[in-house]
Short mmCIF file of C-alpha atoms in Angstrom, two decimals:
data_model
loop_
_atom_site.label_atom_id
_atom_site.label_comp_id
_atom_site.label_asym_id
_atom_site.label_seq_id
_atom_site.Cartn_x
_atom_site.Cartn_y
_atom_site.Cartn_z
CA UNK A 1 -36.87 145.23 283.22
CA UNK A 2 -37.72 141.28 283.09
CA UNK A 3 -36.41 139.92 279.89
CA UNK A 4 -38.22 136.76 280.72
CA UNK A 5 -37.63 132.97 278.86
CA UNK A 6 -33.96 134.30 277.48
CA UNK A 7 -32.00 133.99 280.53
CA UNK A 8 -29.43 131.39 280.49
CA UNK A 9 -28.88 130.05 284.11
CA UNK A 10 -25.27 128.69 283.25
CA UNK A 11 -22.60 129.53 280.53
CA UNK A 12 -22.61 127.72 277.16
CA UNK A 13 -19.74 125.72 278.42
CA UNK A 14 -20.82 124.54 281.53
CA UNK A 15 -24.43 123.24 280.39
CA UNK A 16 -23.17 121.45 276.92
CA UNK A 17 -20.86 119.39 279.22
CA UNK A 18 -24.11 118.16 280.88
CA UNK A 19 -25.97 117.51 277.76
CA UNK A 20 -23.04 115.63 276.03
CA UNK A 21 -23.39 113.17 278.60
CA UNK A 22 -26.71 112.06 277.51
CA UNK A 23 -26.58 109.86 274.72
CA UNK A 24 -30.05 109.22 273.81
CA UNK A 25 -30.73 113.21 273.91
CA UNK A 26 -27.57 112.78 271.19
CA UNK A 27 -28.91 110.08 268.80
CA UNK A 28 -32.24 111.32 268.67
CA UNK A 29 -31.32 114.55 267.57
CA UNK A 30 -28.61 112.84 265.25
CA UNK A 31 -31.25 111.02 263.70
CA UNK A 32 -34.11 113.60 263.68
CA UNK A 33 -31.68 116.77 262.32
CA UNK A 34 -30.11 114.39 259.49
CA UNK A 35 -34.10 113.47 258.62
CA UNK A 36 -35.02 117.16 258.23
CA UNK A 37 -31.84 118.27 256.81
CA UNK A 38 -32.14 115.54 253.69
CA UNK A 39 -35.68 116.83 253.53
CA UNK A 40 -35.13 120.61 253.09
CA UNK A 41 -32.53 120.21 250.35
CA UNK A 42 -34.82 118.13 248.25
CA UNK A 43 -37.33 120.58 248.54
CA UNK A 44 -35.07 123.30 248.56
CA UNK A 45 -33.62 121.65 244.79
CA UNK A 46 -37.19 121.88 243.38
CA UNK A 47 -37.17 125.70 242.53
CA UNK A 48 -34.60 127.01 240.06
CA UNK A 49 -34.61 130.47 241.73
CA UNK A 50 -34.04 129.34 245.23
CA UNK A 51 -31.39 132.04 246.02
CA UNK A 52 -33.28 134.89 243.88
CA UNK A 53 -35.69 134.05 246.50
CA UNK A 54 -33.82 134.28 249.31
CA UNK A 55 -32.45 137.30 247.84
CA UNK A 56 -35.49 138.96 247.82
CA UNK A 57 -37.07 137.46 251.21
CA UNK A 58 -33.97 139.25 252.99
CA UNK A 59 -34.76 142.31 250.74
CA UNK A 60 -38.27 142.58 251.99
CA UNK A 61 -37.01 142.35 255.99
CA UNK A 62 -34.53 145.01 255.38
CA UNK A 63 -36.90 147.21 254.06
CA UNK A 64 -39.56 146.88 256.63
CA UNK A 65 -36.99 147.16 259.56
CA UNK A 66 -35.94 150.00 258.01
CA UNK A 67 -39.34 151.95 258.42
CA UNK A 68 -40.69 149.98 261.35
CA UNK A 69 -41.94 152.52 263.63
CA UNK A 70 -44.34 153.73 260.71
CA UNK A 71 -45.45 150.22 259.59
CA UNK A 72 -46.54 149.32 263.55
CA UNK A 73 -48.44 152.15 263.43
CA UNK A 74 -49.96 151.41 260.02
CA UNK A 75 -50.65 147.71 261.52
CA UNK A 76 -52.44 149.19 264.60
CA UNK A 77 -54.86 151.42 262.63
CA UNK A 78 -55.92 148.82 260.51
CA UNK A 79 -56.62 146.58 263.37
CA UNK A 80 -58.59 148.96 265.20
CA UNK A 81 -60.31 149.59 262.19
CA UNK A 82 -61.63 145.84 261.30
CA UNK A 83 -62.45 146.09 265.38
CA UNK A 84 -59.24 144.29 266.99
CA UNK A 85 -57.69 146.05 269.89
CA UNK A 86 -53.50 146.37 269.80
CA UNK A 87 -51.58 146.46 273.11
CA UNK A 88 -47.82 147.43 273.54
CA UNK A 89 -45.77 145.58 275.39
CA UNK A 90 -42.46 147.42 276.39
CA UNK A 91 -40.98 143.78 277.65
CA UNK A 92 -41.71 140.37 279.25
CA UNK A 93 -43.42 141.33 282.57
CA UNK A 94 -45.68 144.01 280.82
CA UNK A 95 -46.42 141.83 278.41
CA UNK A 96 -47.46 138.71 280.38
CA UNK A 97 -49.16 141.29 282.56
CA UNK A 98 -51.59 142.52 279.42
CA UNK A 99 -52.40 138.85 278.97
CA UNK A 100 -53.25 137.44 282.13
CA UNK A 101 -55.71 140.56 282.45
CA UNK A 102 -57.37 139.69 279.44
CA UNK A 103 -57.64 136.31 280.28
CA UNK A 104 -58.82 137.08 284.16
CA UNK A 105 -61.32 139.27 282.67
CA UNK A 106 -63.29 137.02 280.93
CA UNK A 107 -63.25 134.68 283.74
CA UNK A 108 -60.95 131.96 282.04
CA UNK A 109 -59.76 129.17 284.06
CA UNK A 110 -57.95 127.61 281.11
CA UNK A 111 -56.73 129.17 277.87
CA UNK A 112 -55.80 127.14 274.82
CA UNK A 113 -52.30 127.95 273.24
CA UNK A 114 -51.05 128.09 269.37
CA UNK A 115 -47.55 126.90 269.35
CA UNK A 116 -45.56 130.51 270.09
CA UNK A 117 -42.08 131.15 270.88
CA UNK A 118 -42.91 134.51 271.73
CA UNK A 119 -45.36 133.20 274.77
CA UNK A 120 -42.25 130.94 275.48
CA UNK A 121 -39.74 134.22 275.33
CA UNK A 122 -41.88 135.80 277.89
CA UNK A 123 -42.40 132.89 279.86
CA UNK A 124 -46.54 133.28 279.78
CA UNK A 125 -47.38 129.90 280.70
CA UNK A 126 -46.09 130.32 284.48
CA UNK A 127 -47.42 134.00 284.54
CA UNK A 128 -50.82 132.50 283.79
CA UNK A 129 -50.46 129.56 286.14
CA UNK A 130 -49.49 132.16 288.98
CA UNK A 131 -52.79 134.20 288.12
CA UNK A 132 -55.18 130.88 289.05
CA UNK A 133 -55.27 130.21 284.96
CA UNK A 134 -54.00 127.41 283.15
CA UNK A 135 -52.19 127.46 279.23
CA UNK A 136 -52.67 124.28 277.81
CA UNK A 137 -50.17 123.70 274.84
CA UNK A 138 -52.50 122.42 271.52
CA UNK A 139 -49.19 121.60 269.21
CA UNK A 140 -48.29 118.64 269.56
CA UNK A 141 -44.36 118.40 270.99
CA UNK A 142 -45.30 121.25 272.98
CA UNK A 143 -47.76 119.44 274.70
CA UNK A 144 -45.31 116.91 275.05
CA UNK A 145 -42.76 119.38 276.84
CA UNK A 146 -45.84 120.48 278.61
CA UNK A 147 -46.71 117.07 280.53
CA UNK A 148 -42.91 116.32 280.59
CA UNK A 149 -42.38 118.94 282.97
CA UNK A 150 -39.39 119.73 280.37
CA UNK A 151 -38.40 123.25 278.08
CA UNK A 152 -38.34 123.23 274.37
CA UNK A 153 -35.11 122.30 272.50
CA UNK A 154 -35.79 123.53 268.80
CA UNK A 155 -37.93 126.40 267.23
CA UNK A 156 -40.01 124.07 265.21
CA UNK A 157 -40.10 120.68 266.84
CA UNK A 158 -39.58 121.43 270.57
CA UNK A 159 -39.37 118.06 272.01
CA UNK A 160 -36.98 116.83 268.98
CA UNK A 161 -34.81 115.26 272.33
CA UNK A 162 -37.07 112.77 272.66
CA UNK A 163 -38.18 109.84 270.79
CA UNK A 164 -41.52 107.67 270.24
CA UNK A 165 -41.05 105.20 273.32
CA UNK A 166 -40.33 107.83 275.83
CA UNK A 167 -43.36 109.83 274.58
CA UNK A 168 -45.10 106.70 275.14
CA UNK A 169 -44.16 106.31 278.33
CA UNK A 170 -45.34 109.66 278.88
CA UNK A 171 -48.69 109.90 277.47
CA UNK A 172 -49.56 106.75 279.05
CA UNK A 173 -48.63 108.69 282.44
CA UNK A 174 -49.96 111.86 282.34
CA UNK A 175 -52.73 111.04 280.16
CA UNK A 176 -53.98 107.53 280.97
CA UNK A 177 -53.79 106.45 277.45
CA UNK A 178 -54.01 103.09 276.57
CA UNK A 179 -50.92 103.12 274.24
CA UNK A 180 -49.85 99.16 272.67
CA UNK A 181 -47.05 100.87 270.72
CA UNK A 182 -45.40 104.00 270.15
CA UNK A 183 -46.45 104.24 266.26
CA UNK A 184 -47.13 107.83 265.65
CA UNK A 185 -50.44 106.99 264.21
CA UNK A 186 -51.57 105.84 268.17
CA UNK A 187 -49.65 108.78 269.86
CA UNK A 188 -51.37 111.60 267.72
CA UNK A 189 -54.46 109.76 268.41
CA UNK A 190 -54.34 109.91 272.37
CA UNK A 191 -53.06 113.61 272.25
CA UNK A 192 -56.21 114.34 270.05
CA UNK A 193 -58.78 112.79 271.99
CA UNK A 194 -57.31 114.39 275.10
CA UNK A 195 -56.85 118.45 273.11
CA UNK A 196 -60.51 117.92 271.22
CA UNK A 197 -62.45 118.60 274.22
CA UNK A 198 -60.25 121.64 275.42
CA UNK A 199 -60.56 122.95 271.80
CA UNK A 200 -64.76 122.54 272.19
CA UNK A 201 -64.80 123.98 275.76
CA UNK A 202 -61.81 126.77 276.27
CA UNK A 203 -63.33 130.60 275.29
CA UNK A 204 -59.90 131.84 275.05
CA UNK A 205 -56.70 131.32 273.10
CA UNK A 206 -53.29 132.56 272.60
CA UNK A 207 -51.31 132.52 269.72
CA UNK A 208 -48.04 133.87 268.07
CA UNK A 209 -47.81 135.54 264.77
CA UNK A 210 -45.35 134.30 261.83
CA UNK A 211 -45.93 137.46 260.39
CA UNK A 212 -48.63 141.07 259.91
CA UNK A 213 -49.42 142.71 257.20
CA UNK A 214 -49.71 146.41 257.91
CA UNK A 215 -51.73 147.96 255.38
CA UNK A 216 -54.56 145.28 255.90
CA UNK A 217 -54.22 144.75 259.47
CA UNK A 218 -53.95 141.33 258.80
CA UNK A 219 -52.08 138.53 260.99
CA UNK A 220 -50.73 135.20 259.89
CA UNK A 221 -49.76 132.05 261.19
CA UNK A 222 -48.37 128.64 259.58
CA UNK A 223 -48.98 125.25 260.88
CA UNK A 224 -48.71 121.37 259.99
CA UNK A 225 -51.24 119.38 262.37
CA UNK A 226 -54.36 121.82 262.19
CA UNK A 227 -54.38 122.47 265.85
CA UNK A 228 -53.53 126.45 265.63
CA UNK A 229 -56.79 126.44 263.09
CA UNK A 230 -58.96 125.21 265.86
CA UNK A 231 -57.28 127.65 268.39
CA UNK A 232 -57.92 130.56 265.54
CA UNK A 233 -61.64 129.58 264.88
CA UNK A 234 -63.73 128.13 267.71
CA UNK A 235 -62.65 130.17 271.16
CA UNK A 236 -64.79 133.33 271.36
CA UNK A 237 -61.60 135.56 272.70
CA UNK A 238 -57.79 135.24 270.50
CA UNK A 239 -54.90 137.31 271.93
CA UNK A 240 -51.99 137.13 270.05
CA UNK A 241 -48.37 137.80 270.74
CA UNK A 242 -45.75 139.05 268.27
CA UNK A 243 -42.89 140.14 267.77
CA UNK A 244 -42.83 144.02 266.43
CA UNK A 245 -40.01 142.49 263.69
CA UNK A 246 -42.53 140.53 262.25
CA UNK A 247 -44.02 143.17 260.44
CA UNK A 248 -44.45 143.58 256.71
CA UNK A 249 -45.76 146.37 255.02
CA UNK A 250 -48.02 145.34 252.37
CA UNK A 251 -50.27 141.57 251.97
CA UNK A 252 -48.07 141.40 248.44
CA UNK A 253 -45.21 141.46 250.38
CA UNK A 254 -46.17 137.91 251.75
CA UNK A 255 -45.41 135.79 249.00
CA UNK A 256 -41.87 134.98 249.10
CA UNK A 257 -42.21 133.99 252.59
CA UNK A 258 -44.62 131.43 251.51
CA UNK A 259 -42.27 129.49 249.52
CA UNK A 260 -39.10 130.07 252.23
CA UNK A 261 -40.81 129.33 255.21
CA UNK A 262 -42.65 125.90 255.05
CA UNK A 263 -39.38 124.98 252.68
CA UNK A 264 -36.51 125.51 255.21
CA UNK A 265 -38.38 124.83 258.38
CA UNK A 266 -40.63 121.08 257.83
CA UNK A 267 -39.41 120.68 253.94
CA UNK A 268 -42.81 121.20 252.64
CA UNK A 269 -43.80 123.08 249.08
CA UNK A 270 -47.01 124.68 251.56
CA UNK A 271 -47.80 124.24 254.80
CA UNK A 272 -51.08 122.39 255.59
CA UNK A 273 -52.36 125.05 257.63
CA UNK A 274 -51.95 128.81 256.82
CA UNK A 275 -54.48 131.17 258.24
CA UNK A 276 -54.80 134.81 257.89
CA UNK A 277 -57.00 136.84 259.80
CA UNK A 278 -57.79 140.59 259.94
CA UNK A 279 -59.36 141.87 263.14
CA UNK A 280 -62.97 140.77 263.74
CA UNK A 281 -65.83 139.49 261.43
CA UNK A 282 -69.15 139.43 263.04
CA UNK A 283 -70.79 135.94 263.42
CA UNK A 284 -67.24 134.21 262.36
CA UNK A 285 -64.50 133.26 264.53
CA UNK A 286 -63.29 135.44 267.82
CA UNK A 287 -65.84 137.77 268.59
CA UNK A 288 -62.56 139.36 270.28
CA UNK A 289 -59.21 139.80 269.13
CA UNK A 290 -55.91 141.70 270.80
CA UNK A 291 -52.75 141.56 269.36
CA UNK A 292 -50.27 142.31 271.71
CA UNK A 293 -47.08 143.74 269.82
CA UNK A 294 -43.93 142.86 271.67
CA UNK A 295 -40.29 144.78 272.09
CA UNK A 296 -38.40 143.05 274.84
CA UNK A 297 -35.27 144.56 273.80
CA UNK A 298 -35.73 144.38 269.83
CA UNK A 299 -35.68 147.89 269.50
CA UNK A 300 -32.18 148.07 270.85
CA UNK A 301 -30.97 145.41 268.62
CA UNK A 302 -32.65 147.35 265.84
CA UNK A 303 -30.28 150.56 266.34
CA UNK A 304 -27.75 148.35 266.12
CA UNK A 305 -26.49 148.68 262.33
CA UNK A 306 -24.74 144.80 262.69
CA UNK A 307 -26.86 143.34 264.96
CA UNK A 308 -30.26 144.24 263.37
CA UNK A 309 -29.67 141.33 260.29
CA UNK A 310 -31.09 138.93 263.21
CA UNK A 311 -34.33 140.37 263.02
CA UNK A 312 -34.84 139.31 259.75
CA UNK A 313 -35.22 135.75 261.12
CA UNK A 314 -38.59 133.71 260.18
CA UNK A 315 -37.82 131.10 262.83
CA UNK A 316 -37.62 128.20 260.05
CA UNK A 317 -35.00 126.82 262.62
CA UNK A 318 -32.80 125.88 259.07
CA UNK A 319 -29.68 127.26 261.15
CA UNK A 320 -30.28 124.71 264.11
CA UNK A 321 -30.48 121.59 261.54
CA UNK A 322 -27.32 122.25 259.92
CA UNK A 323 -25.54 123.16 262.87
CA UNK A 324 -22.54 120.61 264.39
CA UNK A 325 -22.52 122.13 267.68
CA UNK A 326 -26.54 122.48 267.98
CA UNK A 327 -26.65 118.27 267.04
CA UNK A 328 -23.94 117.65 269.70
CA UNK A 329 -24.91 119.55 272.46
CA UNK A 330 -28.30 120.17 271.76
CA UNK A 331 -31.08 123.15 272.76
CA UNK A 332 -31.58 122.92 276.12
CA UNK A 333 -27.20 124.01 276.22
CA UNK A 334 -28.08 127.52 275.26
CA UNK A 335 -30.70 128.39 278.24
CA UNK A 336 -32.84 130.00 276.21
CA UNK A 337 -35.86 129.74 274.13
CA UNK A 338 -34.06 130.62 270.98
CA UNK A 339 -31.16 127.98 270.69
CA UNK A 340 -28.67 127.32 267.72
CA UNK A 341 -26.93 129.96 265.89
CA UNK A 342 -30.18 131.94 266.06
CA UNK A 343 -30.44 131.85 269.61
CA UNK A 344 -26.46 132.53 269.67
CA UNK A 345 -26.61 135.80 268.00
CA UNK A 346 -30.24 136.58 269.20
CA UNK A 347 -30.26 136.09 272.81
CA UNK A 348 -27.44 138.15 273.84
CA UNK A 349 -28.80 141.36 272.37
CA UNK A 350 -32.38 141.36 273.54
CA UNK A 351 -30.21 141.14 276.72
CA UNK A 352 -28.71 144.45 275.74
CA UNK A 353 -25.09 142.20 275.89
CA UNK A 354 -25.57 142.55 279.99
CA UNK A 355 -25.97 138.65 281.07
CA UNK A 356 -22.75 137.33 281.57
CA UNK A 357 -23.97 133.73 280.75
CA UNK A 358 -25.81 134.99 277.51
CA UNK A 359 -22.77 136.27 276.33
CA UNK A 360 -20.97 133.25 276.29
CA UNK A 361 -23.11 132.23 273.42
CA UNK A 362 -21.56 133.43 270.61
CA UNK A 363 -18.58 131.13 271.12
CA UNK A 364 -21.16 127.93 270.91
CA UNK A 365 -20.44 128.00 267.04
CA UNK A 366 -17.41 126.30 265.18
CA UNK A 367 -18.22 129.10 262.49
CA UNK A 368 -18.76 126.87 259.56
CA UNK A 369 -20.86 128.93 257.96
CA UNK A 370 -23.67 126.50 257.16
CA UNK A 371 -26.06 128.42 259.30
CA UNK A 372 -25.41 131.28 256.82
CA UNK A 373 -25.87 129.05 253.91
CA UNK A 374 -29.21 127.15 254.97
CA UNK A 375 -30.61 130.65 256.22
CA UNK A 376 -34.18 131.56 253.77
CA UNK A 377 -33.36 135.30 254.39
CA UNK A 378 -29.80 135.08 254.61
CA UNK A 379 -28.67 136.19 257.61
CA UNK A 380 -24.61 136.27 257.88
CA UNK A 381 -24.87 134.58 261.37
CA UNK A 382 -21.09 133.92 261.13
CA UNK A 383 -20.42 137.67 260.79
CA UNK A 384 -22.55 138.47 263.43
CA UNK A 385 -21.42 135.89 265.86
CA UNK A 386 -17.98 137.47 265.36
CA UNK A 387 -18.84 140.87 265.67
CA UNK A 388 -20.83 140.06 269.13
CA UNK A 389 -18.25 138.65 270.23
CA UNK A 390 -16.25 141.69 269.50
CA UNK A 391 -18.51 143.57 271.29
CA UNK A 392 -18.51 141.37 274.38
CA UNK A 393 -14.67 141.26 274.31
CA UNK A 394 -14.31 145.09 274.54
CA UNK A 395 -16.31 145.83 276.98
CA UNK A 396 -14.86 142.99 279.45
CA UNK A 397 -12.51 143.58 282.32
CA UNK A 398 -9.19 142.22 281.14
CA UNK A 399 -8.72 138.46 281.46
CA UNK A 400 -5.51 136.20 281.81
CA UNK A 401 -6.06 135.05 277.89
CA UNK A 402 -6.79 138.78 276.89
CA UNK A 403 -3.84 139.99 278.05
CA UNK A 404 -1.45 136.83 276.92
CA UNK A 405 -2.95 137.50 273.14
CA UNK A 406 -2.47 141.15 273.27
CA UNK A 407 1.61 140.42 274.33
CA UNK A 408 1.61 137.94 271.76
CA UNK A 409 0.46 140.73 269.13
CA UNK A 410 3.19 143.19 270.60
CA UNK A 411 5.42 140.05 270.21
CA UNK A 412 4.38 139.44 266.83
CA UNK A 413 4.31 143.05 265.28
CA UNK A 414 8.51 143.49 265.53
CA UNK A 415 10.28 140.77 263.46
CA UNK A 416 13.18 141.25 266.43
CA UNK A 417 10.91 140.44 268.88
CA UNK A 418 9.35 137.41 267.30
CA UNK A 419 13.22 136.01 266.58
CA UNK A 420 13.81 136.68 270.97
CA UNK A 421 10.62 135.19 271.61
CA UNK A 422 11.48 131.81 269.01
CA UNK A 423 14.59 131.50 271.18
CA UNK A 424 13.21 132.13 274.58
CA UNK A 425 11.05 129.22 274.07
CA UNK A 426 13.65 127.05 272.39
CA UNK A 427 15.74 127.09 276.05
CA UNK A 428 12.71 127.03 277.91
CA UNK A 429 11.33 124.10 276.35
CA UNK A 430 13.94 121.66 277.24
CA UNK A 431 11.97 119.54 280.06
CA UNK A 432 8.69 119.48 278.40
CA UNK A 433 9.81 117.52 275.32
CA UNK A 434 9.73 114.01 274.92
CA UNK A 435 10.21 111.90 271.49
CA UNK A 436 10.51 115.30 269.38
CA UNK A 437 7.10 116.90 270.76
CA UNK A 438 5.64 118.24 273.92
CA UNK A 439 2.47 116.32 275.24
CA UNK A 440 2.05 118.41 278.17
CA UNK A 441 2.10 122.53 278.45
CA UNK A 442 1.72 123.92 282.15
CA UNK A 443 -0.72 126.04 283.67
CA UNK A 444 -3.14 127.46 281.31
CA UNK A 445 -1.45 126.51 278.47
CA UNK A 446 -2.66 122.86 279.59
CA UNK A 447 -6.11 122.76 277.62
CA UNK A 448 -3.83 123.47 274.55
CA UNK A 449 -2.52 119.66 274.71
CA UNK A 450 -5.36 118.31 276.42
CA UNK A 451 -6.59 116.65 273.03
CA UNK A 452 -3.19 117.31 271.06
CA UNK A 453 0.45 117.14 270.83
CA UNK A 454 2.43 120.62 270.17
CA UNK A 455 5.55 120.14 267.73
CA UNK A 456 8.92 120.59 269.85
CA UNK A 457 10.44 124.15 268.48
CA UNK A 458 13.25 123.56 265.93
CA UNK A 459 16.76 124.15 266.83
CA UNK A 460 16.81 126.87 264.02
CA UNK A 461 14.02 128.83 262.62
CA UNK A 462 13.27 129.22 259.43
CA UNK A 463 14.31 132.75 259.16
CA UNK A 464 17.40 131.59 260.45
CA UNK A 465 17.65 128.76 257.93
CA UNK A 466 16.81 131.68 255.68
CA UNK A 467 19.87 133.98 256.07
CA UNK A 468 22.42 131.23 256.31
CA UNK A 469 21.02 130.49 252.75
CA UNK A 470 21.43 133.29 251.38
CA UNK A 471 24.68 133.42 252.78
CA UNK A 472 26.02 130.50 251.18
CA UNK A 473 24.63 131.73 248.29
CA UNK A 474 26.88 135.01 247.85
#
């Protein structure tokens, strides 16, 4: 099966030495995560009941994941019956296949796009492209990753690695515009003078879904410049792509998420834009609507009684703002359309743990714990990262550093043992120490004092020190 935009094409490690070397990449994001993280925790302080909230946001998920097979079904029948159409999508290829046929269909040669990480998961864009049809992105960065050629960085603001003069430079490329400055008064200007006339002309869009409501068939999206409005209103055909985890049960059910969500992800009370929309009203809107429910390996991270907390995730992208290894190395380290500790715990198990470079993911955390603390919904990403990596560990062939930890267990489990090993390493260290430490270890040992100095071992231990006190003593 193709898993499609999830597929890291290089470990963690290897593509966060790249990005580290780019320094602007590394002050933008400095400057933009500190922005939004000052942000959220003002807006965050403005409601007393914050973590009853959350409490009860993470409540809600648990509850619908629990019963999610009946709930999809619940959400399909009341689609069909306010005369939407709902196609299953088993993963990436099927579903980029049920688009493209839709599209073809109805003889598009461009589609308009609602900012979607889902579209981006199953890598719809180049699926389109390959079918004679071309996705033009209506948000904002988005269309900015678009002309750049580039690949998102962050759930919310995918082109957060780049700042106002380069996307000057760019629009004034790509687009002709006749930019004097890079104020962002003059660059949202020439990007909607350039999307107004796809929005008047395109017949078809493509959205995401922040979240259905199964008993009224209902689908939602939230949005801050208005462009997902236009792509929701004026193109006679809307396809939309979602998640199956983004179900709810009941339209009550919404209303925690509508504090949570604009709060944690652009530190807003409400966002600007939030549309819902239930099938098809005649005379109003699409004249067409398919909602195209997606699995791509979320029903295998569902069995998993650990693992299925991530699905609980809004994409607010609080995790990624907080996050010291996210700000250093940036998104474009983890390969994948989910980055940051979301993307850490998320990516390897739509990949059913099978993608060697995937897995190397849940090591790309420091394990603060300030994902787990900024989370609306309160996923324990910590605890998960650890348990992945668990998982990952067990099922690897044994390495050199697996089997040097598992002898230094045996080592450590017999108090005898631990007193041969102290002494060993007293007569072996002899050559390596210099002015009372040892700056260099050999071998593998070597990234140990790479960045630090290891204390010489003592002449006596401390247990030793301990009998010949209590000998004294008597």
């Amino acid at each position: 099966m193709s898993a499609g935009g999830i597929r890291p094409s290089r470990p963690f490690p290897d593509a966060a030495r790249d990005t580290l070397q780019d320094a602007q990449m590394r002050r933008n994001l400095r400057h933009a995560t500190t922005t939004i993280r000052e942000k959220r925790l003002r807006a965050v302080a403005e409601l007393p009941d914050w973590e009853a909230i959350r409490t009860h946001g993470a409540a809600l998920k648990d509850a619908a994941l629990a019963d999610l097979a009946e709930h999809l079904l619940t959400l399909e029948a009341a689609v069909k019956r306010r005369g939407g159409q709902v196609h299953w999508a088993r993963d990436a290829e099927e579903a980029r296949r049920i688009v493209a046929d839709l599209a073809a269909a109805h003889g598009a040669q461009e589609i308009i796009k609602v900012k979607s990480i889902s579209t981006d998961e199953i890598e719809l864009n180049a699926a389109l492209e390959a079918r004679g049809i071309r996705a033009i992105e209506t948000d904002l960065a988005e269309l900015i990753v678009q002309l750049a050629g580039d690949t998102p960085s962050h759930i919310l603001v995918p082109a957060i690695h780049k700042n106002r003069a380069e996307i000057r430079d760019l629009f004034r490329r790509e687009l002709g515009a006749d930019l004097q400055t890079d104020e962002p008064k003059e660059l949202a200007e020439a990007a909607r003078l350039y999307l107004r006339e796809k929005f008047l002309s395109t017949k078809v869009a493509v959205s995401g879904g922040n979240f259905a409501l199964a008993d009224t068939g209902t689908v939602c999206i939230v949005e801050s410049e208005g462009n997902g409005r236009m792509c929701l209103t004026l193109p006679d055909v809307l396809i939309t792509v979602m998640g199956i985890e983004k179900v709810l049960p009941r339209w009550a059910d919404i209303a925690p998420f509508m504090q949570l969500l604009p709060r944690s992800s652009t530190a807003e009370r409400m966002n600007p834009y939030t549309s819902f929309w239930s099938g098809v009203t005649p005379g109003d809107g699409p004249q067409e609507f398919h909602l195209v429910l997606l699995d791509n390996g979320r029903t295998d991270v569902l069995a998993d009684q650990v693992g299925r907390e991530t699905l609980r995730c809004i994409r607010c992208s609080a995790c990624l703002n907080v996050c010291p290894v996210y700000e250093r190395a940036g998104g474009h380290a983890y390969g994948s359309v989910y980055p940051g500790p979301i993307g850490a715990i998320l990516t390897p198990q739509l990949l059913h743990l099978e993608d060697e470079n995937a897995n190397s993911l849940p090591w790309a955390s420091s394990l603060c714990g300030a994902c787990y603390d900024a989370c609306p919904v309160k996923i324990n990403i910590p605890e998960i990262l650890i348990y992945l990596r668990g998982q990952i560990t067990t099922h690897k062939a044994p390495s050199v550093e697996s089997i040097a930890m598992k002898t230094a267990a045996w080592i450590f489990n017999e108090p005898f043992r631990f007193e041969g090993a102290l002494k060993l390493a007293r007569v072996g260290q002899g050559p390596l120490v210099q002015h009372g430490a040892i700056h260099a270890l050999p071998g593998l040992l070597g990234g140990w004092t790479s960045s630090r100095n290891l204390p010489a071992f003592p002449a006596r231990s401390f247990r030793e020190l301990w009998r010949e006190e209590g000998r004294n003593d008597e």
